[in-house]
Short mmCIF file of C-alpha atoms in Angstrom, two decimals:
data_model
loop_
_atom_site.label_atom_id
_atom_site.label_comp_id
_atom_site.label_asym_id
_atom_site.label_seq_id
_atom_site.Cartn_x
_atom_site.Cartn_y
_atom_site.Cartn_z
CA ARG A 1 -67.92 -8.56 22.64
CA LEU A 2 -65.89 -11.64 23.48
CA ARG A 3 -62.76 -10.20 21.91
CA ALA A 4 -63.15 -6.97 23.81
CA LEU A 5 -63.61 -8.97 26.99
CA ASN A 6 -60.54 -11.03 26.21
CA ARG A 7 -58.56 -7.91 25.56
CA LEU A 8 -59.73 -6.48 28.86
CA GLN A 9 -58.62 -9.65 30.63
CA VAL A 10 -55.21 -9.43 28.97
CA ILE A 11 -54.90 -5.79 30.05
CA LEU A 12 -55.97 -6.63 33.60
CA GLN A 13 -53.56 -9.54 33.71
CA HIS A 14 -50.80 -7.27 32.48
CA LEU A 15 -51.61 -4.66 35.12
CA LYS A 16 -51.55 -7.32 37.80
CA MET A 17 -48.19 -8.51 36.58
CA SER A 18 -46.67 -5.07 36.32
CA LYS A 19 -47.83 -4.43 39.85
CA GLN A 20 -46.01 -7.52 41.07
CA THR A 21 -42.76 -6.64 39.34
CA ASP A 22 -43.03 -2.96 40.19
CA SER A 23 -39.86 -2.01 42.04
CA THR A 24 -41.75 -0.14 44.77
CA THR A 25 -43.18 -3.40 46.07
CA GLU A 26 -39.71 -4.94 46.49
CA VAL A 27 -39.30 -2.90 49.63
CA LEU A 28 -42.10 -1.45 51.75
CA LEU A 29 -41.39 1.75 53.64
CA GLU A 30 -44.06 2.78 56.11
CA LYS A 31 -44.54 4.75 59.25
CA LYS A 32 -46.44 3.15 62.15
CA GLY A 33 -46.71 5.16 65.33
CA GLY A 34 -43.25 6.50 66.10
CA ALA A 35 -41.54 3.77 64.09
CA GLY A 36 -40.23 3.82 60.54
CA ILE A 37 -40.54 0.30 59.16
CA ILE A 38 -38.50 -1.13 56.29
CA THR A 39 -39.78 -4.45 54.93
CA LEU A 40 -37.62 -6.30 52.41
CA ASN A 41 -40.22 -7.84 50.14
CA ARG A 42 -38.66 -10.19 47.60
CA PRO A 43 -39.45 -13.50 49.30
CA LYS A 44 -38.83 -15.58 46.15
CA ALA A 45 -35.32 -14.13 45.93
CA LEU A 46 -34.88 -14.58 49.72
CA ASN A 47 -35.15 -10.79 50.00
CA ALA A 48 -31.82 -10.24 48.24
CA LEU A 49 -31.02 -6.55 47.86
CA ASN A 50 -30.99 -5.00 44.41
CA LEU A 51 -30.02 -1.46 43.46
CA SER A 52 -33.58 -0.12 43.32
CA MET A 53 -34.23 -1.32 46.90
CA ILE A 54 -31.00 0.29 48.11
CA GLN A 55 -31.92 3.54 46.36
CA GLN A 56 -35.28 3.59 48.12
CA ILE A 57 -34.06 2.64 51.61
CA TYR A 58 -31.12 5.06 51.83
CA PRO A 59 -33.03 8.37 51.45
CA GLN A 60 -35.83 7.06 53.68
CA ILE A 61 -33.41 6.36 56.54
CA LYS A 62 -31.95 9.84 56.09
CA THR A 63 -35.45 11.37 56.19
CA TRP A 64 -36.51 9.43 59.29
CA GLU A 65 -33.27 10.35 60.99
CA GLN A 66 -34.21 14.04 60.66
CA ASP A 67 -37.88 13.57 61.54
CA PRO A 68 -38.73 14.51 65.16
CA GLU A 69 -41.80 12.24 65.01
CA THR A 70 -39.77 9.12 64.18
CA PHE A 71 -38.18 7.51 67.24
CA LEU A 72 -36.85 4.26 65.88
CA ILE A 73 -36.33 2.33 62.66
CA ILE A 74 -37.20 -1.35 62.26
CA ILE A 75 -36.03 -3.52 59.36
CA LYS A 76 -37.39 -6.99 58.59
CA GLY A 77 -37.95 -9.42 55.73
CA THR A 78 -41.06 -11.21 54.39
CA GLY A 79 -41.73 -14.83 53.50
CA GLY A 80 -40.59 -16.57 56.68
CA LYS A 81 -37.43 -18.05 55.15
CA ALA A 82 -34.97 -15.20 55.04
CA PHE A 83 -34.30 -11.79 56.49
CA CYS A 84 -32.02 -11.07 53.52
CA ALA A 85 -29.79 -13.64 51.83
CA GLY A 86 -27.42 -11.08 50.30
CA GLY A 87 -27.03 -8.79 47.34
CA ASP A 88 -28.38 -9.40 43.87
CA ILE A 89 -25.18 -11.09 42.72
CA ARG A 90 -26.53 -12.29 39.37
CA ALA A 91 -27.41 -8.79 38.22
CA ILE A 92 -23.99 -7.51 39.25
CA THR A 93 -22.30 -10.39 37.39
CA GLU A 94 -24.20 -9.70 34.18
CA ALA A 95 -23.38 -5.99 34.45
CA GLY A 96 -19.72 -6.56 35.27
CA LYS A 97 -19.21 -8.83 32.28
CA VAL A 98 -20.22 -6.08 29.87
CA GLY A 99 -18.63 -3.24 31.83
CA ASP A 100 -22.01 -1.79 32.81
CA LYS A 101 -22.08 0.97 35.46
CA LEU A 102 -24.27 -1.19 37.73
CA SER A 103 -21.15 -2.96 39.01
CA GLN A 104 -20.01 0.41 40.40
CA ASP A 105 -23.39 1.86 41.33
CA PHE A 106 -24.50 -1.20 43.26
CA PHE A 107 -21.48 -1.37 45.58
CA ARG A 108 -21.36 2.41 45.95
CA GLY A 109 -25.04 2.51 46.90
CA GLU A 110 -24.84 -0.51 49.17
CA TYR A 111 -21.85 0.75 51.14
CA ARG A 112 -23.39 4.21 51.52
CA LEU A 113 -26.45 2.47 52.96
CA ASN A 114 -24.28 0.41 55.35
CA ASN A 115 -22.67 3.64 56.51
CA ALA A 116 -26.05 5.37 56.95
CA ILE A 117 -27.10 2.50 59.23
CA GLY A 118 -23.79 2.55 61.11
CA THR A 119 -24.06 6.29 61.78
CA CYS A 120 -27.85 6.47 62.23
CA LYS A 121 -28.83 8.69 65.16
CA LYS A 122 -32.16 6.94 65.64
CA PRO A 123 -32.22 3.51 67.29
CA TYR A 124 -32.16 0.90 64.52
CA VAL A 125 -33.66 -2.54 65.16
CA ALA A 126 -33.03 -5.39 62.70
CA LEU A 127 -35.22 -8.48 63.04
CA ILE A 128 -32.84 -11.04 61.51
CA ASP A 129 -35.25 -13.95 61.30
CA GLY A 130 -34.12 -16.64 58.83
CA ILE A 131 -31.21 -16.52 56.38
CA THR A 132 -28.99 -13.47 56.96
CA MET A 133 -25.94 -13.45 54.74
CA GLY A 134 -23.70 -10.98 52.93
CA GLY A 135 -25.75 -7.90 52.07
CA GLY A 136 -28.33 -8.92 54.69
CA VAL A 137 -25.62 -8.72 57.33
CA GLY A 138 -24.69 -5.28 55.97
CA VAL A 139 -28.18 -3.85 56.57
CA SER A 140 -28.38 -5.26 60.11
CA VAL A 141 -25.04 -5.67 61.88
CA HIS A 142 -24.09 -1.97 61.88
CA GLY A 143 -27.33 -0.95 63.63
CA HIS A 144 -27.87 -0.69 67.39
CA PHE A 145 -29.98 -3.82 67.87
CA ARG A 146 -30.02 -7.17 66.04
CA VAL A 147 -32.67 -9.65 67.10
CA ALA A 148 -31.92 -13.25 66.09
CA THR A 149 -34.34 -16.20 66.32
CA GLU A 150 -34.08 -19.99 66.23
CA LYS A 151 -34.46 -19.65 62.43
CA THR A 152 -31.52 -17.30 61.93
CA VAL A 153 -28.69 -18.58 59.74
CA PHE A 154 -25.71 -16.24 59.56
CA ALA A 155 -22.80 -16.50 57.12
CA MET A 156 -20.38 -14.43 55.10
CA PRO A 157 -19.80 -16.94 52.27
CA GLU A 158 -18.09 -14.60 49.79
CA THR A 159 -14.71 -16.34 49.45
CA ALA A 160 -16.59 -19.22 47.76
CA ILE A 161 -17.68 -16.94 44.91
CA GLY A 162 -14.45 -15.06 44.33
CA LEU A 163 -15.46 -12.05 46.40
CA PHE A 164 -14.62 -11.01 49.99
CA PRO A 165 -16.82 -10.43 53.08
CA ASP A 166 -17.77 -6.86 52.24
CA VAL A 167 -20.61 -4.57 53.51
CA GLY A 168 -18.32 -3.56 56.37
CA GLY A 169 -17.08 -7.08 57.12
CA GLY A 170 -13.61 -5.61 57.46
CA TYR A 171 -14.97 -3.58 60.36
CA PHE A 172 -17.16 -5.95 62.40
CA LEU A 173 -15.45 -9.32 61.80
CA PRO A 174 -12.02 -8.51 63.29
CA ARG A 175 -13.82 -6.97 66.28
CA LEU A 176 -15.47 -10.25 67.30
CA SER A 177 -13.72 -12.06 70.16
CA GLY A 178 -10.43 -13.80 69.43
CA LYS A 179 -9.92 -14.83 65.82
CA ILE A 180 -13.46 -16.05 65.24
CA GLY A 181 -14.19 -13.27 62.75
CA TYR A 182 -11.20 -14.35 60.64
CA TYR A 183 -12.39 -17.94 60.78
CA LEU A 184 -15.96 -17.01 59.73
CA ALA A 185 -14.65 -14.80 56.92
CA LEU A 186 -12.20 -17.27 55.40
CA THR A 187 -14.28 -20.45 55.71
CA GLY A 188 -17.79 -19.02 55.22
CA CYS A 189 -18.87 -21.08 58.25
CA ARG A 190 -22.61 -20.86 58.99
CA LEU A 191 -23.91 -20.09 62.46
CA LYS A 192 -27.48 -20.83 63.50
CA GLY A 193 -29.92 -19.57 66.10
CA ARG A 194 -28.49 -18.74 69.50
CA ASP A 195 -24.92 -19.10 68.21
CA VAL A 196 -25.44 -15.90 66.22
CA LEU A 197 -26.00 -14.17 69.57
CA LYS A 198 -23.12 -15.94 71.31
CA VAL A 199 -20.63 -14.85 68.68
CA GLY A 200 -21.72 -11.22 69.03
CA ILE A 201 -23.47 -10.72 65.68
CA ALA A 202 -26.92 -10.49 67.32
CA THR A 203 -27.67 -8.47 70.45
CA HIS A 204 -30.88 -10.32 71.41
CA PHE A 205 -32.54 -13.69 70.89
CA VAL A 206 -36.32 -14.05 70.62
CA GLU A 207 -38.63 -16.83 69.36
CA SER A 208 -39.53 -16.33 65.72
CA GLU A 209 -43.25 -16.50 66.46
CA LYS A 210 -42.93 -13.73 69.08
CA LEU A 211 -41.57 -11.20 66.55
CA PRO A 212 -44.97 -9.77 65.49
CA ALA A 213 -45.78 -9.11 69.16
CA LEU A 214 -42.35 -7.57 69.74
CA GLU A 215 -42.79 -5.34 66.72
CA LYS A 216 -46.21 -4.23 67.97
CA ASP A 217 -44.74 -3.39 71.38
CA LEU A 218 -41.89 -1.45 69.78
CA ILE A 219 -44.36 0.57 67.69
CA ALA A 220 -46.49 1.24 70.77
CA LEU A 221 -43.62 2.79 72.75
CA LYS A 222 -44.26 6.49 73.38
CA SER A 223 -41.28 8.64 72.28
CA PRO A 224 -38.86 5.92 73.35
CA SER A 225 -35.21 6.39 74.18
CA LYS A 226 -32.54 3.87 73.23
CA GLU A 227 -32.69 2.62 76.83
CA LYS A 228 -36.45 2.01 76.68
CA ILE A 229 -36.05 0.07 73.47
CA ALA A 230 -33.23 -1.95 75.01
CA ASP A 231 -35.42 -2.69 78.06
CA LEU A 232 -38.22 -3.99 75.86
CA LEU A 233 -35.88 -6.16 73.81
CA ASN A 234 -34.27 -7.47 77.00
CA SER A 235 -37.64 -8.46 78.45
CA TYR A 236 -38.43 -10.56 75.36
CA HIS A 237 -34.91 -11.95 75.33
CA MET A 238 -35.08 -13.03 78.98
CA LYS A 239 -38.36 -14.87 78.43
CA CYS A 240 -37.00 -16.90 75.52
CA THR A 241 -35.92 -20.36 76.62
CA ILE A 242 -35.23 -22.03 73.25
CA ASP A 243 -31.78 -23.70 73.22
CA GLN A 244 -30.88 -21.94 76.43
CA GLU A 245 -28.83 -24.88 77.68
CA LYS A 246 -27.01 -25.45 74.42
CA LYS A 247 -23.27 -24.85 74.34
CA PHE A 248 -21.82 -22.56 71.67
CA VAL A 249 -21.23 -24.75 68.62
CA LEU A 250 -17.57 -23.69 68.31
CA ASP A 251 -16.85 -23.77 72.04
CA GLU A 252 -14.50 -26.74 71.99
CA HIS A 253 -12.65 -25.39 68.94
CA MET A 254 -12.11 -21.82 70.11
CA GLU A 255 -8.57 -22.39 71.30
CA LYS A 256 -7.63 -23.90 67.95
CA ILE A 257 -9.40 -21.16 66.00
CA ASN A 258 -7.57 -18.48 67.95
CA SER A 259 -4.15 -20.02 67.38
CA LEU A 260 -4.59 -21.34 63.83
CA PHE A 261 -6.18 -18.18 62.42
CA SER A 262 -3.76 -15.76 64.05
CA ALA A 263 -1.10 -16.32 61.37
CA ASN A 264 0.03 -13.33 59.31
CA SER A 265 -0.46 -14.91 55.88
CA MET A 266 -2.79 -17.39 54.21
CA GLU A 267 0.14 -19.71 53.46
CA GLU A 268 0.97 -19.72 57.16
CA ILE A 269 -2.64 -20.46 58.14
CA VAL A 270 -2.67 -23.41 55.73
CA LYS A 271 0.66 -24.62 57.12
CA LYS A 272 -0.64 -24.42 60.69
CA LEU A 273 -3.79 -26.33 59.77
CA LYS A 274 -1.71 -29.10 58.16
CA GLN A 275 0.64 -29.28 61.13
CA ASP A 276 -2.27 -29.42 63.57
CA GLY A 277 -3.76 -32.39 61.74
CA SER A 278 -6.84 -32.72 64.00
CA PRO A 279 -10.18 -33.61 62.37
CA PHE A 280 -11.31 -30.02 62.95
CA ALA A 281 -8.18 -28.56 61.31
CA MET A 282 -8.41 -30.97 58.36
CA LYS A 283 -12.03 -30.01 57.79
CA GLN A 284 -11.12 -26.31 57.71
CA LEU A 285 -8.25 -27.06 55.34
CA GLU A 286 -10.62 -28.88 53.01
CA THR A 287 -13.00 -25.89 53.06
CA ILE A 288 -10.25 -23.32 52.49
CA ASN A 289 -8.87 -25.35 49.57
CA LYS A 290 -12.20 -24.87 47.77
CA MET A 291 -12.15 -21.08 48.09
CA SER A 292 -10.71 -18.57 45.64
CA PRO A 293 -7.01 -18.14 46.56
CA THR A 294 -7.24 -14.49 45.49
CA SER A 295 -10.30 -13.92 47.70
CA LEU A 296 -8.60 -15.56 50.67
CA LYS A 297 -5.58 -13.25 50.39
CA LEU A 298 -7.69 -10.13 49.91
CA THR A 299 -9.91 -11.12 52.86
CA LEU A 300 -7.11 -11.76 55.31
CA ARG A 301 -5.54 -8.40 54.54
CA GLN A 302 -8.94 -6.65 54.56
CA LEU A 303 -9.59 -7.90 58.12
CA ARG A 304 -6.09 -7.21 59.41
CA GLU A 305 -6.24 -3.63 58.13
CA GLY A 306 -9.90 -3.11 59.01
CA ALA A 307 -9.25 -4.01 62.64
CA SER A 308 -7.85 -0.52 63.29
CA MET A 309 -9.96 1.51 60.82
CA SER A 310 -13.22 3.41 61.20
CA LEU A 311 -16.32 2.02 59.47
CA GLN A 312 -15.99 4.78 56.85
CA GLU A 313 -12.36 3.88 56.10
CA VAL A 314 -13.29 0.20 55.88
CA LEU A 315 -16.12 0.86 53.41
CA GLN A 316 -13.78 2.96 51.26
CA MET A 317 -11.21 0.16 51.26
CA GLU A 318 -13.91 -2.40 50.44
CA TYR A 319 -15.18 -0.33 47.53
CA ARG A 320 -11.66 -0.45 46.05
CA LEU A 321 -11.60 -4.22 46.54
CA SER A 322 -15.06 -4.62 44.98
CA GLN A 323 -13.90 -2.85 41.83
CA ALA A 324 -10.74 -4.97 41.69
CA CYS A 325 -12.92 -8.10 41.89
CA MET A 326 -15.17 -6.77 39.09
CA LYS A 327 -12.09 -6.49 36.87
CA GLY A 328 -10.77 -9.94 37.79
CA HIS A 329 -11.63 -13.51 36.85
CA ASP A 330 -12.64 -15.33 40.03
CA PHE A 331 -15.87 -13.48 40.84
CA TYR A 332 -17.48 -14.40 37.51
CA GLU A 333 -16.18 -17.95 37.72
CA GLY A 334 -17.38 -18.34 41.33
CA VAL A 335 -20.86 -17.06 40.55
CA ARG A 336 -21.01 -19.38 37.53
CA ALA A 337 -19.99 -22.44 39.56
CA VAL A 338 -22.07 -21.77 42.66
CA LEU A 339 -25.16 -19.88 41.46
CA ILE A 340 -25.61 -20.37 37.72
CA ASP A 341 -24.36 -23.78 36.53
CA LYS A 342 -24.28 -25.02 40.15
CA ASP A 343 -21.53 -27.53 39.32
CA GLN A 344 -19.69 -26.38 42.49
CA SER A 345 -16.31 -26.74 40.79
CA PRO A 346 -14.90 -23.31 40.03
CA LYS A 347 -11.61 -23.07 38.14
CA TRP A 348 -9.81 -20.32 40.03
CA LYS A 349 -7.11 -18.23 38.38
CA PRO A 350 -4.54 -18.21 39.87
CA ALA A 351 -5.30 -21.68 41.25
CA ALA A 352 -2.87 -21.65 44.20
CA LEU A 353 -2.21 -19.24 47.06
CA GLU A 354 1.50 -19.09 46.16
CA GLU A 355 0.58 -17.71 42.73
CA VAL A 356 -1.30 -14.69 44.12
CA SER A 357 1.52 -12.14 44.41
CA ASP A 358 1.80 -9.51 47.12
CA GLU A 359 2.10 -6.95 44.35
CA PHE A 360 -1.27 -8.02 42.93
CA VAL A 361 -2.88 -7.79 46.37
CA ASP A 362 -1.32 -4.35 46.98
CA ASN A 363 -2.79 -3.10 43.71
CA CYS A 364 -6.32 -4.10 44.76
CA PHE A 365 -6.05 -1.81 47.80
CA LYS A 366 -4.81 1.24 45.88
CA PRO A 367 -6.93 4.43 45.93
CA LEU A 368 -9.15 5.01 42.89
CA GLY A 369 -8.71 8.81 42.77
CA ASN A 370 -11.95 10.44 41.66
CA ASP A 371 -13.66 7.05 41.56
CA ASP A 372 -13.14 6.42 45.27
CA LEU A 373 -16.22 5.97 47.46
CA LYS A 374 -17.30 9.29 49.01
CA LEU A 375 -19.17 9.01 52.29
#
């Protein structure tokens, strides 16, 4: 009897475990009233996106877009710490090392999802409460509405891991005012709270604790138009007084950012920073010197070209770059140094900007023929 009971407990325990690791619980897709709701549900991994989540979200958005009973789409994260801290970089690294297809499938799937959000005909509301970086920016910034809170932390930190600010970064970053997008992309600078709104990443700012009420009100709207949704978001936004008086964190540096980051090459940006010599410029120089020289060069060109491209063209270009990074050295070394061994001292190859040739950069942007991203 006891053994049978024990075995039953083991089976139950196993069922419980398999339920927790079951991919369907990593993202919850539900319909409430006229709203389709996407909940990123990997709180321990800060809701980082993996391929199975992407493969569930994409067709659901497409279905809701066609459904006359769905009037808006809401995306949010669980756990209170993060909306979505990025893509599942570790899995991609492991796959890339052994030439596994995941390193193609992941980026292909992710960029198709970014495009589906950017072209979505239904109003799309992202509640970017908490950490919102990399892939998390990709599933929010291309939608109609982005609601930040005092807990929001935005960054595109890819140059620190031998990658580039992808997920359409080449589209939205150069479109921010002045050269701030270039600055955010190259330095990985983090913006918090209201600053995410001030820079133009968020469209609204609401207290974190008011989000459940806002969500309820959004769901309760009867066949809402984009204007009605905007009105509701505006009413919450107007009532929020947190940090209202605070100046934009980069306010006093904007003039410098606009002049220093307007150079045509990374070498020139570095030269300008050295010549400027102010504490602000020296701090940026110190940051840039830690980044992958290859990533910096790819990023600068990605933004300069992306500034006049459509979102679709940008995502195609970024897919080419992603595959070039998968074949290179710095991505694996960056992930090792920052995420795995955490020694924070990557050995970049090449180690200096001057050693990254224009020819090498050109090659990373070349079409991939049949392997190009189809949107």
